[in-house]
Amino acid sequence: MDTDDTLDPNDDDFDADDRPDPEFDPANPTGDRGDIEPMLDEPPGPINWNLLRADEAEHTWLELNKWIDWLRATYGLPASVLPPLWHRHPELVWELSALYTHWQCAYDPQQSGSAPIGWHRDFADAKQRLRDWVAASGTRLDRDRPTRQTVWPGEEPAEPIEDVEIVHRDEDFVAFVIADVARRREAEDEFLATLGVDPDTGEVT
């Protein structure tokens, strides 16, 4: 896969309106698997996926994916803890993004020197939770399926769930991010339309 034309949100030339390039290798953006970029100027706040706008989500997905690839390589995590299609399971996304921001805060230069050991203690707890989430969802190294939902009385019966073969993990991630960003952008445009705002110009129509 060609990794020359990559989307790097940290690049000075990055345009918030850009979309992930289908040729972009999100698991290996620097060409050196296991390396990570320098820390941000200040620790971030929690990631609330329910509130992220399209551009924020695009940036967050790419940064989280890069860090998770580093985490997987550094700690030798098996698919029973960190499966390839973690991005398609919200329970894994919330757990992993919380672990990510916790790591950023623990390793911030202004943080106490004992903070990293606290992160590792919490990481051990998180790994067990991840095992539970993965086992419950049924996602595996080579196959994936949506997490089963319990249908409450009065609700519509759930659609049948079938396993899908994982052919190319990184291509699936890029397609997922493009679809998620497009969905969020459409919701934003619909909201602006209710206010009479032109989404392209920001002017009230």
PDB file of C-alpha atoms in Angstrom:
ATOM      1  CA  MET A   1       0.000   0.000   0.000  1.00  0.00           C
ATOM      2  CA  ASP A   2       1.242   3.456  -0.928  1.00  0.00           C
ATOM      3  CA  THR A   3       1.717   5.586   2.208  1.00  0.00           C
ATOM      4  CA  ASP A   4       3.123   8.714   0.564  1.00  0.00           C
ATOM      5  CA  ASP A   5      -0.225  10.534   0.386  1.00  0.00           C
ATOM      6  CA  THR A   6      -1.174  10.414   4.035  1.00  0.00           C
ATOM      7  CA  LEU A   7      -3.542  12.577   6.037  1.00  0.00           C
ATOM      8  CA  ASP A   8      -1.686  13.941   9.059  1.00  0.00           C
ATOM      9  CA  PRO A   9      -3.812  16.175  11.323  1.00  0.00           C
ATOM     10  CA  ASN A  10      -0.608  17.516  12.897  1.00  0.00           C
ATOM     11  CA  ASP A  11       0.733  18.779   9.589  1.00  0.00           C
ATOM     12  CA  ASP A  12       0.782  22.567   9.186  1.00  0.00           C
ATOM     13  CA  ASP A  13      -0.838  22.135   5.773  1.00  0.00           C
ATOM     14  CA  PHE A  14      -3.711  20.027   7.129  1.00  0.00           C
ATOM     15  CA  ASP A  15      -7.097  21.268   5.930  1.00  0.00           C
ATOM     16  CA  ALA A  16     -10.036  20.454   8.203  1.00  0.00           C
ATOM     17  CA  ASP A  17     -12.160  19.844   5.111  1.00  0.00           C
ATOM     18  CA  ASP A  18      -9.885  17.076   3.880  1.00  0.00           C
ATOM     19  CA  ARG A  19     -11.152  13.515   3.950  1.00  0.00           C
ATOM     20  CA  PRO A  20      -9.158  10.370   4.785  1.00  0.00           C
ATOM     21  CA  ASP A  21      -7.352   9.172   1.693  1.00  0.00           C
ATOM     22  CA  PRO A  22      -8.397   5.586   0.776  1.00  0.00           C
ATOM     23  CA  GLU A  23      -4.711   4.914   0.071  1.00  0.00           C
ATOM     24  CA  PHE A  24      -3.753   6.131   3.556  1.00  0.00           C
ATOM     25  CA  ASP A  25      -2.399   3.436   5.875  1.00  0.00           C
ATOM     26  CA  PRO A  26      -3.850   4.564   9.218  1.00  0.00           C
ATOM     27  CA  ALA A  27      -2.062   1.861  11.178  1.00  0.00           C
ATOM     28  CA  ASN A  28       1.354   2.939   9.928  1.00  0.00           C
ATOM     29  CA  PRO A  29       1.287   6.678   9.126  1.00  0.00           C
ATOM     30  CA  THR A  30       4.987   7.279   9.724  1.00  0.00           C
ATOM     31  CA  GLY A  31       6.293   4.122   8.067  1.00  0.00           C
ATOM     32  CA  ASP A  32       7.763   2.982  11.403  1.00  0.00           C
ATOM     33  CA  ARG A  33       5.302   0.739  13.214  1.00  0.00           C
ATOM     34  CA  GLY A  34       5.583   1.202  16.959  1.00  0.00           C
ATOM     35  CA  ASP A  35       6.658   4.875  16.894  1.00  0.00           C
ATOM     36  CA  ILE A  36       4.432   7.697  18.121  1.00  0.00           C
ATOM     37  CA  GLU A  37       4.427  11.423  17.645  1.00  0.00           C
ATOM     38  CA  PRO A  38       5.474  13.890  20.385  1.00  0.00           C
ATOM     39  CA  MET A  39       2.957  14.800  23.061  1.00  0.00           C
ATOM     40  CA  LEU A  40       0.541  17.692  22.628  1.00  0.00           C
ATOM     41  CA  ASP A  41       1.277  21.042  24.240  1.00  0.00           C
ATOM     42  CA  GLU A  42      -1.167  20.239  27.024  1.00  0.00           C
ATOM     43  CA  PRO A  43      -3.100  17.147  28.135  1.00  0.00           C
ATOM     44  CA  PRO A  44      -6.465  16.695  26.425  1.00  0.00           C
ATOM     45  CA  GLY A  45      -9.847  16.350  28.044  1.00  0.00           C
ATOM     46  CA  PRO A  46     -12.013  13.237  27.797  1.00  0.00           C
ATOM     47  CA  ILE A  47     -13.253  12.153  24.371  1.00  0.00           C
ATOM     48  CA  ASN A  48     -17.043  12.211  24.152  1.00  0.00           C
ATOM     49  CA  TRP A  49     -17.859  10.489  20.880  1.00  0.00           C
ATOM     50  CA  ASN A  50     -21.484  11.583  21.127  1.00  0.00           C
ATOM     51  CA  LEU A  51     -20.516  15.248  20.866  1.00  0.00           C
ATOM     52  CA  LEU A  52     -17.647  15.278  18.353  1.00  0.00           C
ATOM     53  CA  ARG A  53     -18.181  17.287  15.185  1.00  0.00           C
ATOM     54  CA  ALA A  54     -17.123  15.793  11.861  1.00  0.00           C
ATOM     55  CA  ASP A  55     -13.676  17.410  11.705  1.00  0.00           C
ATOM     56  CA  GLU A  56     -12.994  16.606  15.362  1.00  0.00           C
ATOM     57  CA  ALA A  57     -14.023  12.993  14.865  1.00  0.00           C
ATOM     58  CA  GLU A  58     -11.779  12.588  11.816  1.00  0.00           C
ATOM     59  CA  HIS A  59      -8.774  13.890  13.731  1.00  0.00           C
ATOM     60  CA  THR A  60      -9.579  11.795  16.798  1.00  0.00           C
ATOM     61  CA  TRP A  61     -10.071   8.560  14.861  1.00  0.00           C
ATOM     62  CA  LEU A  62      -6.712   8.916  13.128  1.00  0.00           C
ATOM     63  CA  GLU A  63      -4.819   9.833  16.299  1.00  0.00           C
ATOM     64  CA  LEU A  64      -6.469   7.087  18.340  1.00  0.00           C
ATOM     65  CA  ASN A  65      -5.773   4.496  15.650  1.00  0.00           C
ATOM     66  CA  LYS A  66      -2.107   5.506  15.515  1.00  0.00           C
ATOM     67  CA  TRP A  67      -1.770   5.236  19.293  1.00  0.00           C
ATOM     68  CA  ILE A  68      -3.571   1.886  19.440  1.00  0.00           C
ATOM     69  CA  ASP A  69      -1.200   0.484  16.829  1.00  0.00           C
ATOM     70  CA  TRP A  70       1.712   1.661  18.991  1.00  0.00           C
ATOM     71  CA  LEU A  71       0.075   0.120  22.076  1.00  0.00           C
ATOM     72  CA  ARG A  72      -0.490  -3.202  20.320  1.00  0.00           C
ATOM     73  CA  ALA A  73       3.101  -3.414  19.107  1.00  0.00           C
ATOM     74  CA  THR A  74       4.698  -2.184  22.340  1.00  0.00           C
ATOM     75  CA  TYR A  75       2.823  -4.528  24.679  1.00  0.00           C
ATOM     76  CA  GLY A  76       2.312  -7.459  22.299  1.00  0.00           C
ATOM     77  CA  LEU A  77      -1.454  -7.428  22.790  1.00  0.00           C
ATOM     78  CA  PRO A  78      -3.357 -10.400  21.332  1.00  0.00           C
ATOM     79  CA  ALA A  79      -6.631 -10.138  19.419  1.00  0.00           C
ATOM     80  CA  SER A  80      -8.449 -11.377  22.531  1.00  0.00           C
ATOM     81  CA  VAL A  81      -7.583  -8.003  24.101  1.00  0.00           C
ATOM     82  CA  LEU A  82      -7.303  -5.753  21.047  1.00  0.00           C
ATOM     83  CA  PRO A  83      -9.015  -7.127  17.918  1.00  0.00           C
ATOM     84  CA  PRO A  84      -8.477  -5.685  14.418  1.00  0.00           C
ATOM     85  CA  LEU A  85     -11.977  -4.221  14.081  1.00  0.00           C
ATOM     86  CA  TRP A  86     -12.117  -2.565  17.500  1.00  0.00           C
ATOM     87  CA  HIS A  87     -13.402   0.564  15.747  1.00  0.00           C
ATOM     88  CA  ARG A  88     -16.689  -1.186  14.880  1.00  0.00           C
ATOM     89  CA  HIS A  89     -17.534  -1.914  18.515  1.00  0.00           C
ATOM     90  CA  PRO A  90     -18.537   1.139  20.577  1.00  0.00           C
ATOM     91  CA  GLU A  91     -17.772  -0.562  23.883  1.00  0.00           C
ATOM     92  CA  LEU A  92     -14.157  -1.030  22.751  1.00  0.00           C
ATOM     93  CA  VAL A  93     -13.927   2.476  21.302  1.00  0.00           C
ATOM     94  CA  TRP A  94     -15.011   4.106  24.577  1.00  0.00           C
ATOM     95  CA  GLU A  95     -12.675   1.943  26.663  1.00  0.00           C
ATOM     96  CA  LEU A  96      -9.677   2.472  24.381  1.00  0.00           C
ATOM     97  CA  SER A  97     -10.180   6.215  23.950  1.00  0.00           C
ATOM     98  CA  ALA A  98     -10.406   6.594  27.744  1.00  0.00           C
ATOM     99  CA  LEU A  99      -7.161   4.635  28.086  1.00  0.00           C
ATOM    100  CA  TYR A 100      -5.577   6.847  25.414  1.00  0.00           C
ATOM    101  CA  THR A 101      -6.368  10.160  27.095  1.00  0.00           C
ATOM    102  CA  HIS A 102      -5.332   8.675  30.450  1.00  0.00           C
ATOM    103  CA  TRP A 103      -1.962   7.778  28.896  1.00  0.00           C
ATOM    104  CA  GLN A 104      -1.524  11.256  27.445  1.00  0.00           C
ATOM    105  CA  CYS A 105      -2.159  12.819  30.848  1.00  0.00           C
ATOM    106  CA  ALA A 106       0.082  10.352  32.711  1.00  0.00           C
ATOM    107  CA  TYR A 107       3.025  11.024  30.398  1.00  0.00           C
ATOM    108  CA  ASP A 108       2.601  14.772  30.200  1.00  0.00           C
ATOM    109  CA  PRO A 109       5.922  16.491  31.133  1.00  0.00           C
ATOM    110  CA  GLN A 110       4.170  18.459  33.880  1.00  0.00           C
ATOM    111  CA  GLN A 111       2.782  15.315  35.469  1.00  0.00           C
ATOM    112  CA  SER A 112       4.180  13.653  38.592  1.00  0.00           C
ATOM    113  CA  GLY A 113       6.900  11.082  38.010  1.00  0.00           C
ATOM    114  CA  SER A 114       4.719   8.426  39.613  1.00  0.00           C
ATOM    115  CA  ALA A 115       1.856   8.957  37.164  1.00  0.00           C
ATOM    116  CA  PRO A 116       3.054   6.348  34.614  1.00  0.00           C
ATOM    117  CA  ILE A 117       2.950   3.539  37.183  1.00  0.00           C
ATOM    118  CA  GLY A 118      -0.618   4.578  37.944  1.00  0.00           C
ATOM    119  CA  TRP A 119      -1.425   4.346  34.258  1.00  0.00           C
ATOM    120  CA  HIS A 120       0.056   0.835  34.079  1.00  0.00           C
ATOM    121  CA  ARG A 121      -2.017  -0.220  37.073  1.00  0.00           C
ATOM    122  CA  ASP A 122      -5.143   1.072  35.349  1.00  0.00           C
ATOM    123  CA  PHE A 123      -3.983  -0.498  32.075  1.00  0.00           C
ATOM    124  CA  ALA A 124      -3.978  -3.906  33.770  1.00  0.00           C
ATOM    125  CA  ASP A 125      -7.594  -3.367  34.827  1.00  0.00           C
ATOM    126  CA  ALA A 126      -8.522  -2.105  31.369  1.00  0.00           C
ATOM    127  CA  LYS A 127      -7.019  -5.185  29.702  1.00  0.00           C
ATOM    128  CA  GLN A 128      -9.340  -7.428  31.683  1.00  0.00           C
ATOM    129  CA  ARG A 129     -12.325  -5.305  30.740  1.00  0.00           C
ATOM    130  CA  LEU A 130     -11.232  -5.396  27.106  1.00  0.00           C
ATOM    131  CA  ARG A 131     -11.071  -9.198  27.253  1.00  0.00           C
ATOM    132  CA  ASP A 132     -14.619  -9.222  28.595  1.00  0.00           C
ATOM    133  CA  TRP A 133     -15.854  -6.834  25.898  1.00  0.00           C
ATOM    134  CA  VAL A 134     -14.156  -8.810  23.117  1.00  0.00           C
ATOM    135  CA  ALA A 135     -15.481 -12.145  24.391  1.00  0.00           C
ATOM    136  CA  ALA A 136     -19.022 -10.780  24.668  1.00  0.00           C
ATOM    137  CA  SER A 137     -18.964  -9.139  21.228  1.00  0.00           C
ATOM    138  CA  GLY A 138     -17.591 -12.172  19.404  1.00  0.00           C
ATOM    139  CA  THR A 139     -15.126 -10.209  17.268  1.00  0.00           C
ATOM    140  CA  ARG A 140     -11.960 -12.164  16.470  1.00  0.00           C
ATOM    141  CA  LEU A 141      -8.684 -11.906  14.582  1.00  0.00           C
ATOM    142  CA  ASP A 142     -10.074 -13.004  11.221  1.00  0.00           C
ATOM    143  CA  ARG A 143     -13.840 -12.563  11.595  1.00  0.00           C
ATOM    144  CA  ASP A 144     -16.164  -9.932  13.004  1.00  0.00           C
ATOM    145  CA  ARG A 145     -19.812  -9.456  13.836  1.00  0.00           C
ATOM    146  CA  PRO A 146     -21.827  -6.632  15.422  1.00  0.00           C
ATOM    147  CA  THR A 147     -22.136  -6.827  19.178  1.00  0.00           C
ATOM    148  CA  ARG A 148     -25.380  -8.590  20.079  1.00  0.00           C
ATOM    149  CA  GLN A 149     -28.024  -6.417  21.694  1.00  0.00           C
ATOM    150  CA  THR A 150     -30.565  -7.610  24.243  1.00  0.00           C
ATOM    151  CA  VAL A 151     -34.081  -6.914  22.972  1.00  0.00           C
ATOM    152  CA  TRP A 152     -36.382  -5.604  25.698  1.00  0.00           C
ATOM    153  CA  PRO A 153     -40.106  -6.389  25.769  1.00  0.00           C
ATOM    154  CA  GLY A 154     -41.992  -4.250  23.269  1.00  0.00           C
ATOM    155  CA  GLU A 155     -38.966  -3.628  21.036  1.00  0.00           C
ATOM    156  CA  GLU A 156     -38.584  -4.860  17.470  1.00  0.00           C
ATOM    157  CA  PRO A 157     -36.782  -8.206  17.138  1.00  0.00           C
ATOM    158  CA  ALA A 158     -33.061  -7.886  16.424  1.00  0.00           C
ATOM    159  CA  GLU A 159     -31.737  -8.505  12.939  1.00  0.00           C
ATOM    160  CA  PRO A 160     -29.876 -11.807  12.455  1.00  0.00           C
ATOM    161  CA  ILE A 161     -26.163 -11.472  13.171  1.00  0.00           C
ATOM    162  CA  GLU A 162     -23.654 -13.162  10.898  1.00  0.00           C
ATOM    163  CA  ASP A 163     -19.883 -13.328  11.027  1.00  0.00           C
ATOM    164  CA  VAL A 164     -18.018 -11.403   8.315  1.00  0.00           C
ATOM    165  CA  GLU A 165     -14.513 -12.284   7.180  1.00  0.00           C
ATOM    166  CA  ILE A 166     -11.892  -9.606   7.789  1.00  0.00           C
ATOM    167  CA  VAL A 167     -10.096  -9.258   4.460  1.00  0.00           C
ATOM    168  CA  HIS A 168      -8.074  -6.059   4.942  1.00  0.00           C
ATOM    169  CA  ARG A 169      -8.194  -4.376   8.325  1.00  0.00           C
ATOM    170  CA  ASP A 170      -6.748  -0.980   7.366  1.00  0.00           C
ATOM    171  CA  GLU A 171      -9.030  -0.587   4.357  1.00  0.00           C
ATOM    172  CA  ASP A 172     -11.978  -1.337   6.614  1.00  0.00           C
ATOM    173  CA  PHE A 173     -10.833   1.313   9.097  1.00  0.00           C
ATOM    174  CA  VAL A 174     -10.507   3.985   6.403  1.00  0.00           C
ATOM    175  CA  ALA A 175     -13.967   3.143   5.012  1.00  0.00           C
ATOM    176  CA  PHE A 176     -15.418   3.264   8.525  1.00  0.00           C
ATOM    177  CA  VAL A 177     -13.906   6.681   9.277  1.00  0.00           C
ATOM    178  CA  ILE A 178     -15.065   8.142   5.961  1.00  0.00           C
ATOM    179  CA  ALA A 179     -18.612   6.927   6.649  1.00  0.00           C
ATOM    180  CA  ASP A 180     -18.592   8.205  10.239  1.00  0.00           C
ATOM    181  CA  VAL A 181     -17.306  11.641   9.233  1.00  0.00           C
ATOM    182  CA  ALA A 182     -19.878  11.868   6.431  1.00  0.00           C
ATOM    183  CA  ARG A 183     -22.695  10.934   8.822  1.00  0.00           C
ATOM    184  CA  ARG A 184     -21.621  13.571  11.330  1.00  0.00           C
ATOM    185  CA  ARG A 185     -21.237  16.220   8.619  1.00  0.00           C
ATOM    186  CA  GLU A 186     -24.706  15.466   7.278  1.00  0.00           C
ATOM    187  CA  ALA A 187     -26.167  15.814  10.770  1.00  0.00           C
ATOM    188  CA  GLU A 188     -24.366  19.144  11.188  1.00  0.00           C
ATOM    189  CA  ASP A 189     -25.682  20.431   7.853  1.00  0.00           C
ATOM    190  CA  GLU A 190     -29.227  19.384   8.753  1.00  0.00           C
ATOM    191  CA  PHE A 191     -28.952  21.183  12.089  1.00  0.00           C
ATOM    192  CA  LEU A 192     -27.620  24.348  10.462  1.00  0.00           C
ATOM    193  CA  ALA A 193     -30.444  24.186   7.925  1.00  0.00           C
ATOM    194  CA  THR A 194     -32.983  24.322  10.751  1.00  0.00           C
ATOM    195  CA  LEU A 195     -31.320  27.562  11.864  1.00  0.00           C
ATOM    196  CA  GLY A 196     -31.332  28.977   8.352  1.00  0.00           C
ATOM    197  CA  VAL A 197     -27.517  28.901   8.118  1.00  0.00           C
ATOM    198  CA  ASP A 198     -25.710  28.105   4.865  1.00  0.00           C
ATOM    199  CA  PRO A 199     -23.233  25.321   5.817  1.00  0.00           C
ATOM    200  CA  ASP A 200     -20.788  26.438   3.095  1.00  0.00           C
ATOM    201  CA  THR A 201     -20.648  30.150   3.956  1.00  0.00           C
ATOM    202  CA  GLY A 202     -21.901  30.251   7.526  1.00  0.00           C
ATOM    203  CA  GLU A 203     -24.295  33.013   6.540  1.00  0.00           C
ATOM    204  CA  VAL A 204     -27.932  33.171   7.621  1.00  0.00           C
ATOM    205  CA  THR A 205     -30.163  32.649   4.619  1.00  0.00           C
TER     206      THR A 205
END
